[in-house]
Short mmCIF file of C-alpha atoms and ligand atoms in Angstrom, two decimals:
data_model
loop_
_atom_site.label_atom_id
_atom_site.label_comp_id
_atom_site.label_asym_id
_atom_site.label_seq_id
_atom_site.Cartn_x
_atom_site.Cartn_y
_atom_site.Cartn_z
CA UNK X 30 -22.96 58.75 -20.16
CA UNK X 31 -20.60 60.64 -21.72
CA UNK X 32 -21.13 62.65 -25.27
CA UNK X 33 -21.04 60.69 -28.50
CA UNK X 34 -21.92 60.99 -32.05
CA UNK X 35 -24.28 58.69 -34.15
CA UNK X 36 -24.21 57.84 -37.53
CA UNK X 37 -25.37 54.87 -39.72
CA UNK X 38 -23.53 53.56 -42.26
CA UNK X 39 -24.81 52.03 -45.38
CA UNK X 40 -21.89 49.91 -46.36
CA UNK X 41 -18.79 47.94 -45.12
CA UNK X 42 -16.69 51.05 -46.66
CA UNK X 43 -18.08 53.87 -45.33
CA UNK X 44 -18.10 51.94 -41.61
CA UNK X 45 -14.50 51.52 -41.93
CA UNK X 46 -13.78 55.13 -43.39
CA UNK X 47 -16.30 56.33 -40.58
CA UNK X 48 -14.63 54.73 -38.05
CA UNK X 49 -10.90 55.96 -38.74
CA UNK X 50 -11.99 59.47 -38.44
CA UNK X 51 -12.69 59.06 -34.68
CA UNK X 52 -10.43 58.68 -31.96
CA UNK X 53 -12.58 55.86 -30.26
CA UNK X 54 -15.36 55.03 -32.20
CA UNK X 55 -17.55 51.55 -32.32
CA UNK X 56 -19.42 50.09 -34.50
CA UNK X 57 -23.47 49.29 -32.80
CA UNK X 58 -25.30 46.14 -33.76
CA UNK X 59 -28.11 46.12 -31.66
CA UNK X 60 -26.71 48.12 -29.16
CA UNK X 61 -28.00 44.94 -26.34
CA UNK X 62 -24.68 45.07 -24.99
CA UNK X 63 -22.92 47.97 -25.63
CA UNK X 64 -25.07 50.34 -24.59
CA UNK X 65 -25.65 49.02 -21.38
CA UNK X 66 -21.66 49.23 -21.08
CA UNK X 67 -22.14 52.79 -21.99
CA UNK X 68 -24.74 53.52 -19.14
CA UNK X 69 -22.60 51.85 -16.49
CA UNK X 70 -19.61 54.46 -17.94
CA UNK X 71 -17.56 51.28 -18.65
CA UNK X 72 -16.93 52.04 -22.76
CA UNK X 73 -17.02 55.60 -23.46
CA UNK X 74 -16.95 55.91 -27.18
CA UNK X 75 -17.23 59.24 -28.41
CA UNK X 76 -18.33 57.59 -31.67
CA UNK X 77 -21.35 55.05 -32.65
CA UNK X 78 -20.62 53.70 -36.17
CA UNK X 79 -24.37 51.54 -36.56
CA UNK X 80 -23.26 48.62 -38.79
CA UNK X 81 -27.19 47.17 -39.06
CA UNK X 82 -27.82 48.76 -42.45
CA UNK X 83 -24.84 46.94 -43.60
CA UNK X 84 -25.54 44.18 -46.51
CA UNK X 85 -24.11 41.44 -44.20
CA UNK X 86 -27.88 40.35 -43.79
CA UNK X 87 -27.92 37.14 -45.38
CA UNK X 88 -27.65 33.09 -44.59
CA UNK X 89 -26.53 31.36 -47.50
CA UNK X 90 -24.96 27.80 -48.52
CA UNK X 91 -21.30 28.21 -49.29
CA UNK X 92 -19.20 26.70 -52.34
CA UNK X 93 -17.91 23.74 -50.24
CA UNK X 94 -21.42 23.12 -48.73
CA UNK X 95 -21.55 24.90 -45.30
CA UNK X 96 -23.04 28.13 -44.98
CA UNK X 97 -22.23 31.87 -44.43
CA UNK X 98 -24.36 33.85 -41.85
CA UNK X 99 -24.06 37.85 -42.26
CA UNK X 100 -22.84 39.75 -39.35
CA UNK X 101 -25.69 41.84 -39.56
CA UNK X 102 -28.22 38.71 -39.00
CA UNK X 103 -30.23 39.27 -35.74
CA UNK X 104 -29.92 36.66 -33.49
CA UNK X 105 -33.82 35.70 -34.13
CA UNK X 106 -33.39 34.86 -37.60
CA UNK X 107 -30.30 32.58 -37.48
CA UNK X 108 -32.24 30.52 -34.88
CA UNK X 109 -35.31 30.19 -36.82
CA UNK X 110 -33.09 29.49 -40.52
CA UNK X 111 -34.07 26.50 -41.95
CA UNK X 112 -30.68 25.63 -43.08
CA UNK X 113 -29.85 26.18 -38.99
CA UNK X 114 -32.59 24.06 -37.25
CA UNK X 115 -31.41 21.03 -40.08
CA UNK X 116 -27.82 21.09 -40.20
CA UNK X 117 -26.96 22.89 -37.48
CA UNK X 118 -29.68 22.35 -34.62
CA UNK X 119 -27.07 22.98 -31.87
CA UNK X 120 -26.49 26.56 -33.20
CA UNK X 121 -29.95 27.12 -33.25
CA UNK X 122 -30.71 25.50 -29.68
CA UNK X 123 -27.90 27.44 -28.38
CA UNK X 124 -29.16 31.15 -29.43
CA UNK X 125 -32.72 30.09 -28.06
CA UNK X 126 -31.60 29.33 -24.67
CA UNK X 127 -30.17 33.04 -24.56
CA UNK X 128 -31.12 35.98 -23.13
CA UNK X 129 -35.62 36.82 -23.85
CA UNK X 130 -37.18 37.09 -27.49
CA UNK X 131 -36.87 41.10 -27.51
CA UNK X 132 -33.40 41.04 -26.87
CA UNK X 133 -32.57 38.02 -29.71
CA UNK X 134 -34.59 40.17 -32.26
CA UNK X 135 -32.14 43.42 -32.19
CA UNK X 136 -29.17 41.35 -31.12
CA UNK X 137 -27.06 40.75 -34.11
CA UNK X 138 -24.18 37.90 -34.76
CA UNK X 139 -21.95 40.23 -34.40
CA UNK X 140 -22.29 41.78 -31.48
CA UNK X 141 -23.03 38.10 -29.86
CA UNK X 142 -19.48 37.26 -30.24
CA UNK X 143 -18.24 40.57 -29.17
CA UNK X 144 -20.33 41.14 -26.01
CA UNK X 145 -18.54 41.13 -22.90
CA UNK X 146 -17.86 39.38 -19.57
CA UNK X 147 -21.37 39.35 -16.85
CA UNK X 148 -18.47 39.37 -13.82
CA UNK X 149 -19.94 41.95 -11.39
CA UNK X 150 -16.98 42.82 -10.30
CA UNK X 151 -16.21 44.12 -14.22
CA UNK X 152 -19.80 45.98 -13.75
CA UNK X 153 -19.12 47.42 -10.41
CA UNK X 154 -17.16 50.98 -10.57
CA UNK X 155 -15.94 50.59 -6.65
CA UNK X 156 -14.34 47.08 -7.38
CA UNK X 157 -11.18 46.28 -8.97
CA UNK X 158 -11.21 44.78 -12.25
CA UNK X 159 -8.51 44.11 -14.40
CA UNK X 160 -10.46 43.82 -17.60
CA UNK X 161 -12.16 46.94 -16.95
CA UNK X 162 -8.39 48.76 -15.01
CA UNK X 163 -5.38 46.74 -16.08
CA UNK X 164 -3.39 46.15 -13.14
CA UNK X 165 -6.05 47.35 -10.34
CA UNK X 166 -6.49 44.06 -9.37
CA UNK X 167 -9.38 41.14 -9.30
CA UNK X 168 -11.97 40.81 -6.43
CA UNK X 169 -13.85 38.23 -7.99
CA UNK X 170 -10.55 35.91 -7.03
CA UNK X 171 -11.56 36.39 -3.44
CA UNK X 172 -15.43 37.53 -3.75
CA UNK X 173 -18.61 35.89 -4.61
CA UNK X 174 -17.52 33.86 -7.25
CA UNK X 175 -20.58 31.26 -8.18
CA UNK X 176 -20.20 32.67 -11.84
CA UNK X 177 -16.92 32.40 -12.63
CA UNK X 178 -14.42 30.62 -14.65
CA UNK X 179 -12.79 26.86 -13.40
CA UNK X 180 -10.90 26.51 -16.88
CA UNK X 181 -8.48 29.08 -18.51
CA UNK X 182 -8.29 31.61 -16.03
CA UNK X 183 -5.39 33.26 -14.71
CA UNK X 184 -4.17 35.12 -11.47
CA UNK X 185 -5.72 38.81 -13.08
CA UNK X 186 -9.03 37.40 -13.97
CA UNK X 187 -11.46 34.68 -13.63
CA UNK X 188 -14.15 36.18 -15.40
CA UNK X 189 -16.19 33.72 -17.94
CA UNK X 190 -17.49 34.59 -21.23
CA UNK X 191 -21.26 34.77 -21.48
CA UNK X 192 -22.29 33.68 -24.92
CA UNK X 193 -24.13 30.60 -25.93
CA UNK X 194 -24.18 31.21 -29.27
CA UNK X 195 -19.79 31.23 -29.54
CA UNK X 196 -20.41 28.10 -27.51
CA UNK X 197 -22.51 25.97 -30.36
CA UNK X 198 -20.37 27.71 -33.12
CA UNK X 199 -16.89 27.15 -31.06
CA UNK X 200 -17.54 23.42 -31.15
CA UNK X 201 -18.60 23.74 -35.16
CA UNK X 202 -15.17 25.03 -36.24
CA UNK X 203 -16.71 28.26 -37.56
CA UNK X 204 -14.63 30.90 -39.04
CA UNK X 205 -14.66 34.65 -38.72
CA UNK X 206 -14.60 36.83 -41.60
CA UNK X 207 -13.16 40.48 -41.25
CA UNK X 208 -12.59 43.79 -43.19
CA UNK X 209 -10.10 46.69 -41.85
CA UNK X 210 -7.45 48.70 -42.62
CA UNK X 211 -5.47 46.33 -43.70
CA UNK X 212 -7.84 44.38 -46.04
CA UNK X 213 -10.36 41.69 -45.58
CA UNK X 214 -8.73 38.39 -43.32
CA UNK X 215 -10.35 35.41 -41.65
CA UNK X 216 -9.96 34.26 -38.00
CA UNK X 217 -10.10 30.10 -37.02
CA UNK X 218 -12.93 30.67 -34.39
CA UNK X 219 -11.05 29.23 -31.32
CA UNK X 220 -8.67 31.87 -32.07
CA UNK X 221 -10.67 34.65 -32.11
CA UNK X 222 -11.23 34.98 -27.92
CA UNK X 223 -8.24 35.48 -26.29
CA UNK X 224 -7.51 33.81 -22.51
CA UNK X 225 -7.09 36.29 -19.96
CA UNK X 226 -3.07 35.68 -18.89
CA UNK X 227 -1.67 38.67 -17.90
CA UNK X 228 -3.63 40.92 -20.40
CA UNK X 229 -7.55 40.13 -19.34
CA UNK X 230 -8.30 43.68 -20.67
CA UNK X 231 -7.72 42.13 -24.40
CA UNK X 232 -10.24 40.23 -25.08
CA UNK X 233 -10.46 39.48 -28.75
CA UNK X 234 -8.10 39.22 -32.07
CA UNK X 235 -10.01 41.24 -33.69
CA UNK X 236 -7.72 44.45 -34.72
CA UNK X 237 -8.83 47.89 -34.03
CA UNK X 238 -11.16 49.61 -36.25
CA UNK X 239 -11.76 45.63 -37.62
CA UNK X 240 -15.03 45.05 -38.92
CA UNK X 241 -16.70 41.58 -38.30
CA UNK X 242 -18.38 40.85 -41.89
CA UNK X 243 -19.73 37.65 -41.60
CA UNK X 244 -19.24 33.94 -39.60
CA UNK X 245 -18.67 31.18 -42.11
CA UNK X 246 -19.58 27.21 -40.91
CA UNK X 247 -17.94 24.72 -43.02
CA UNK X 248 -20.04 21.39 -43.71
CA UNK X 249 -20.31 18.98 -40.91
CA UNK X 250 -23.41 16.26 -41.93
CA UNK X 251 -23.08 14.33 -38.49
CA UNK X 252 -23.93 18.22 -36.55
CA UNK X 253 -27.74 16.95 -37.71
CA UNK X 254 -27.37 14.73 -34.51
CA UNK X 255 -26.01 17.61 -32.36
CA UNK X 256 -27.23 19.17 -28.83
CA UNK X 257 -26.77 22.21 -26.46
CA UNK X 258 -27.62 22.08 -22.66
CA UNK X 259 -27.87 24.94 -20.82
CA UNK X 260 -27.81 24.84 -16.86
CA UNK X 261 -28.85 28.06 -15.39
CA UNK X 262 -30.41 28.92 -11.89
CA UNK X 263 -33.44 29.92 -14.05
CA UNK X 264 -35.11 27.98 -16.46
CA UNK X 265 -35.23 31.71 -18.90
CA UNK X 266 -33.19 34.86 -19.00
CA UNK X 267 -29.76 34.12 -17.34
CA UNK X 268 -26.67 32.99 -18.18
CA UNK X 269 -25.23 29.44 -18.18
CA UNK X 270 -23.77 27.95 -15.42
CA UNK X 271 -22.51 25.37 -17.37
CA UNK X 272 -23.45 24.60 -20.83
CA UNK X 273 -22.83 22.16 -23.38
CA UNK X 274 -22.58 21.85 -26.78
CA UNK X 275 -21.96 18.55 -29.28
CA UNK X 276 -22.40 16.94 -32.07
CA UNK X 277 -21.63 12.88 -32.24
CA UNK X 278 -21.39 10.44 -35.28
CA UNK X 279 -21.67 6.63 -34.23
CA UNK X 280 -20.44 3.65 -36.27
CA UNK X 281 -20.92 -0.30 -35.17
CA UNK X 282 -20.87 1.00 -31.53
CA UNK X 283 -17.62 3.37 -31.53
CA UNK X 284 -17.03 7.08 -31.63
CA UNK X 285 -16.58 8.10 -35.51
CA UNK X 286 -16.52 11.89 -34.89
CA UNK X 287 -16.76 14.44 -32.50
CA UNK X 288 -17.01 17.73 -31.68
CA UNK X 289 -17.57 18.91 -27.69
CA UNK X 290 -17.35 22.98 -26.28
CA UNK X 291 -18.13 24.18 -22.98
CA UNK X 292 -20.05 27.29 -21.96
CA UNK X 293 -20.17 29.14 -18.39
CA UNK X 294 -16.75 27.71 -17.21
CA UNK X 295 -13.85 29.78 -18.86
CA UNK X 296 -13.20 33.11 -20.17
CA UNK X 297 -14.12 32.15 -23.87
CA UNK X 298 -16.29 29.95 -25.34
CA UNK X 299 -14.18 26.54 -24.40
CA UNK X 300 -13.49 24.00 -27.24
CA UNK X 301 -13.35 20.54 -25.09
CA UNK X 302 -9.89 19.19 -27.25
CA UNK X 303 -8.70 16.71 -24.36
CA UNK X 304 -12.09 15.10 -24.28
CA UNK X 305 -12.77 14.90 -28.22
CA UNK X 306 -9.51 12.78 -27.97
CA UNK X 307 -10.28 10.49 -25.63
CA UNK X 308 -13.87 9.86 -27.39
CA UNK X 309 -12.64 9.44 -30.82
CA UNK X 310 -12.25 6.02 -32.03
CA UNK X 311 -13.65 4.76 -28.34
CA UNK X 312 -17.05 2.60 -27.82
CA UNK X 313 -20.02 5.03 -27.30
CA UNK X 314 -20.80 4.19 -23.95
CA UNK X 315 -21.35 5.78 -20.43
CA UNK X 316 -17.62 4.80 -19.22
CA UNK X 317 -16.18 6.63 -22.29
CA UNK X 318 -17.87 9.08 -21.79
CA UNK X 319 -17.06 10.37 -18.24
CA UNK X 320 -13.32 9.81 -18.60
CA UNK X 321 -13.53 11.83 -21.33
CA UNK X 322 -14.48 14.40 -19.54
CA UNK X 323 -12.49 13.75 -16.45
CA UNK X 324 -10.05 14.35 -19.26
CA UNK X 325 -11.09 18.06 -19.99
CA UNK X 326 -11.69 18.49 -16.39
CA UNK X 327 -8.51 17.60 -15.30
CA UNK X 328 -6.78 21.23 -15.06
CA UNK X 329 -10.14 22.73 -13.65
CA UNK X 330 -9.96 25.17 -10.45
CA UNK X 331 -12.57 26.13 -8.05
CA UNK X 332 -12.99 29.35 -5.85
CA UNK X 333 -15.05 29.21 -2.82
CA UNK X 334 -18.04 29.64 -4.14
CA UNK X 335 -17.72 27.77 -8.14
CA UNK X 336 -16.21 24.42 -7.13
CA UNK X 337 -19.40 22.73 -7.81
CA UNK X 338 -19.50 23.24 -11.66
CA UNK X 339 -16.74 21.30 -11.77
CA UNK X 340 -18.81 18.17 -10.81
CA UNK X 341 -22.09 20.37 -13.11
CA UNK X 342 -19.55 19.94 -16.01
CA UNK X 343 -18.54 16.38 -15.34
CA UNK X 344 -21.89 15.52 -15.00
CA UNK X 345 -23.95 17.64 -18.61
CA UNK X 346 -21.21 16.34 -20.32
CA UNK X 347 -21.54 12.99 -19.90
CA UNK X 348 -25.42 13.29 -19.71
CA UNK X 349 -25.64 14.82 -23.15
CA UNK X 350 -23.40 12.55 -25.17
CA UNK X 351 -25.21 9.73 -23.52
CA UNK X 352 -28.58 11.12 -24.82
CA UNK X 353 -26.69 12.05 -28.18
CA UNK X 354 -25.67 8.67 -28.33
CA UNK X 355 -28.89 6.70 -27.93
CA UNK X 356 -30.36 9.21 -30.86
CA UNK X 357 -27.90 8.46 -32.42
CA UNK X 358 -28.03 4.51 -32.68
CA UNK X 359 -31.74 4.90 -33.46
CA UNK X 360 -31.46 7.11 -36.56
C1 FAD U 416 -30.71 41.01 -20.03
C2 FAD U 416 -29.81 40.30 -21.00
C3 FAD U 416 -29.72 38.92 -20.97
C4 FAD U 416 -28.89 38.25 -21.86
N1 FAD U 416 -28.79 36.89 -21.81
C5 FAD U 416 -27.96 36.24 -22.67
C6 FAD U 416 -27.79 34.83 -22.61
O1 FAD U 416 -28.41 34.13 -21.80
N2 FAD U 416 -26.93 34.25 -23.50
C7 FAD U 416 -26.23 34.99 -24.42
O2 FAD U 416 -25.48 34.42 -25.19
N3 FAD U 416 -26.36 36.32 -24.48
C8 FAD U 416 -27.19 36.96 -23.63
N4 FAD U 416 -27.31 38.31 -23.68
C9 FAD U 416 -26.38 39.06 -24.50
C10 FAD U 416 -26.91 39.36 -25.85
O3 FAD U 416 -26.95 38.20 -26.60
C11 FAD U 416 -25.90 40.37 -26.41
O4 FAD U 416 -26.19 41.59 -25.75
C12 FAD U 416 -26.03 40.52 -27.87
O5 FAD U 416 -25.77 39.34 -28.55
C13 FAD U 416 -25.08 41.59 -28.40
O6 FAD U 416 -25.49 41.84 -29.73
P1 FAD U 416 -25.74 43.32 -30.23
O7 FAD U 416 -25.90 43.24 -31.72
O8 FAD U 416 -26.81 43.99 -29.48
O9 FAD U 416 -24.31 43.97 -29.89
P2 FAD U 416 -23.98 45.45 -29.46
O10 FAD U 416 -24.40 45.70 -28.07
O11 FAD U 416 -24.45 46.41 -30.50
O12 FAD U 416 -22.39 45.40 -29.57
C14 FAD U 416 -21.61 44.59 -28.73
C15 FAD U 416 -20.15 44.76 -29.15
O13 FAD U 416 -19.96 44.24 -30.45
C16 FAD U 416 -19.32 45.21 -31.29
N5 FAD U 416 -19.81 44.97 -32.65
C17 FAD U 416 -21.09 44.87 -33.05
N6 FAD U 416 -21.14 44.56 -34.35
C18 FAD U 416 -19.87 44.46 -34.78
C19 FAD U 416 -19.27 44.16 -36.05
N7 FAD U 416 -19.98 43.87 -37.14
N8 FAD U 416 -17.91 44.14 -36.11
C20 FAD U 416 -17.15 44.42 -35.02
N9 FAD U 416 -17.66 44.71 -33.81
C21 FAD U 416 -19.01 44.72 -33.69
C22 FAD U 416 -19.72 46.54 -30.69
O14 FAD U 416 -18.81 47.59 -31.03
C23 FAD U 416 -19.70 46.22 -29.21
O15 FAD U 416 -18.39 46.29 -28.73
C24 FAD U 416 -28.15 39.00 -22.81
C25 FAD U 416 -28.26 40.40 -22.87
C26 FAD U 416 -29.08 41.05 -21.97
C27 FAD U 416 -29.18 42.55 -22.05
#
């Protein structure tokens, strides 16, 4: 590991003045992520900016009625909010199917949306990577690919994106909030992870030295009868294969609203639009339900060794609106 610097910084101004003095600097949440990248030599900041004594600790309802989450908030206590597990119980399902209890107490909401790819091939030094070498190439395309992406990949990367939380608040319409340089701006969640293309080593809109201050959820009443599935090869402690998340309002029978995301299948968290517009409007029922997501799966790609979550995803999507539609009818 290379030499670095540490300091903590005690509020949003002094991490952004911090972090202009250094050449390439970042800013630690709980450090879960990036300093693992740091051990494997794959980020080499010569700065760590820690951002955890930050104010950005709080949940809170918002003006119009949904609620603002700190960037600071570990992973543990956004789960366990009781504003969460009411409104929001897909969020809070989500987080608790990640990663082991140590690692959700010092993980923080920021650094969840920021952490990066599991590919091996992005972990392993004597592979090519594109995300980790732009232009060296991508042996995933023609190595052990069970992992990797069927949606929204592109000839330089197939890589997924590993987070269930960015799944649950993908499919919520959340909003990220940001300081920098050039003043405070917020990002439409779905626009905030960028698709591989030709560029897989950008990976975010986030601008550089860009603080993430907080993720704001606007108010969504029918996300009380919401859901996330997580299929893993273990029932703890890995990463989805395919996951699920949505939220389903029912009236007389027929789709009202919907929202649908997929986790474990593309290189960000993947907001399901084709199959929200085949459900909306349409009766609630098992048929509906798969062509919707024969819908999203339409464009979907195997490898040699990932084909099969394209029949997974068929299959957890239509399995969890089903069960979110029989709760549904019975509230
Ligand atoms: C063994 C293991 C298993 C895991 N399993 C899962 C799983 O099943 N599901 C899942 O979703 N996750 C899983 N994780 C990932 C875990 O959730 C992430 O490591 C964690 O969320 C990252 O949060 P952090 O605060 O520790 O980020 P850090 O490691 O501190 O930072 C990660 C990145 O975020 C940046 N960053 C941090 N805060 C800010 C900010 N405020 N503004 C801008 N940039 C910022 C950092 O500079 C860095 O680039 C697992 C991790 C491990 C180690």
């Amino acid at each position: 590991m290379r030499n670095f610097t540490y300091t903590r910084a005690e509020s949003p101004q002094e991490a952004l003045t911090l972090i202009s003095t250094h050449a390439n600097a970042k800013f630690l949440g709980g450090g879960t992520n990036l300093v693992d990248l740091m051990r494997e030599n794959i980020e080499q900041p010569d700065a760590l900016i820690d951002v955890t004594r930050l104010p950005a600790k709080g949940i809170a309802e918002s003006a119009d009625g949904g609620i603002s989450i700190g960037a600071e908030v570990r992973n543990t206590a956004l789960a366990n909010h009781p504003l969460i597990r009411q409104r929001y119980p897909l969020l809070s399902q989500a987080i608790l199917f990640g990663a082991s209890g140590q690692i959700r107490n010092m993980a923080t909401v920021g650094g969840n949306i920021m952490q990066r790819t599991r590919c091996y091939y992005f972990y392993d030094e004597t592979s090519r990577c594109n995300k980790r070498k732009p232009g060296s190439g991508c042996d995933a395309k023609e190595g052990f690919n069970r992992i990797h992406a069927i949606l929204g990949a592109s000839e330089n990367c197939i890589a997924t994106h590993p987070s269930d939380m960015c799944v649950a608040l993908s499919a919520l319409d959340a909003t990220v909030r940001v300081d920098g340089p050039r003043g405070e701006r917020t990002i439409p969640f779905d626009a905030f992870h960028c698709l591989p293309g030709d560029t897989p080593h950008v990976e975010t809109t986030l601008g550089a030295n860009e603080l993430i201050t907080s993720i704001d959820l606007p108010p969504l009443p029918f996300a009380r009868w919401s859901r996330y599935r997580k299929v893993r090869d273990r029932a703890s402690y890995a990463f989805a294969l395919v996951s699920v998340a949505a939220a389903i309002e029912i009236e007389n029978g027929r789709i009202r609203n919907v929202r649908l995301a997929l986790g474990g299948v593309a290189p960000k968290p993947w907001r399901a639009y084709q199959a929200e517009q085949v459900l909306a409007g349409a009766p609630a029922n098992l048929e509906t339900f798969r062509r919707a997501a024969d819908a999203e799966l339409s464009s979907a790609r195997g490898y040699r060794y990932n084909s099969f979550k394209i029949e997974l995803a068929r299959r957890t999507m239509a399995s969890v609106l089903s069960e979110l539609a029989e709760a549904g009818e019975n509230q």
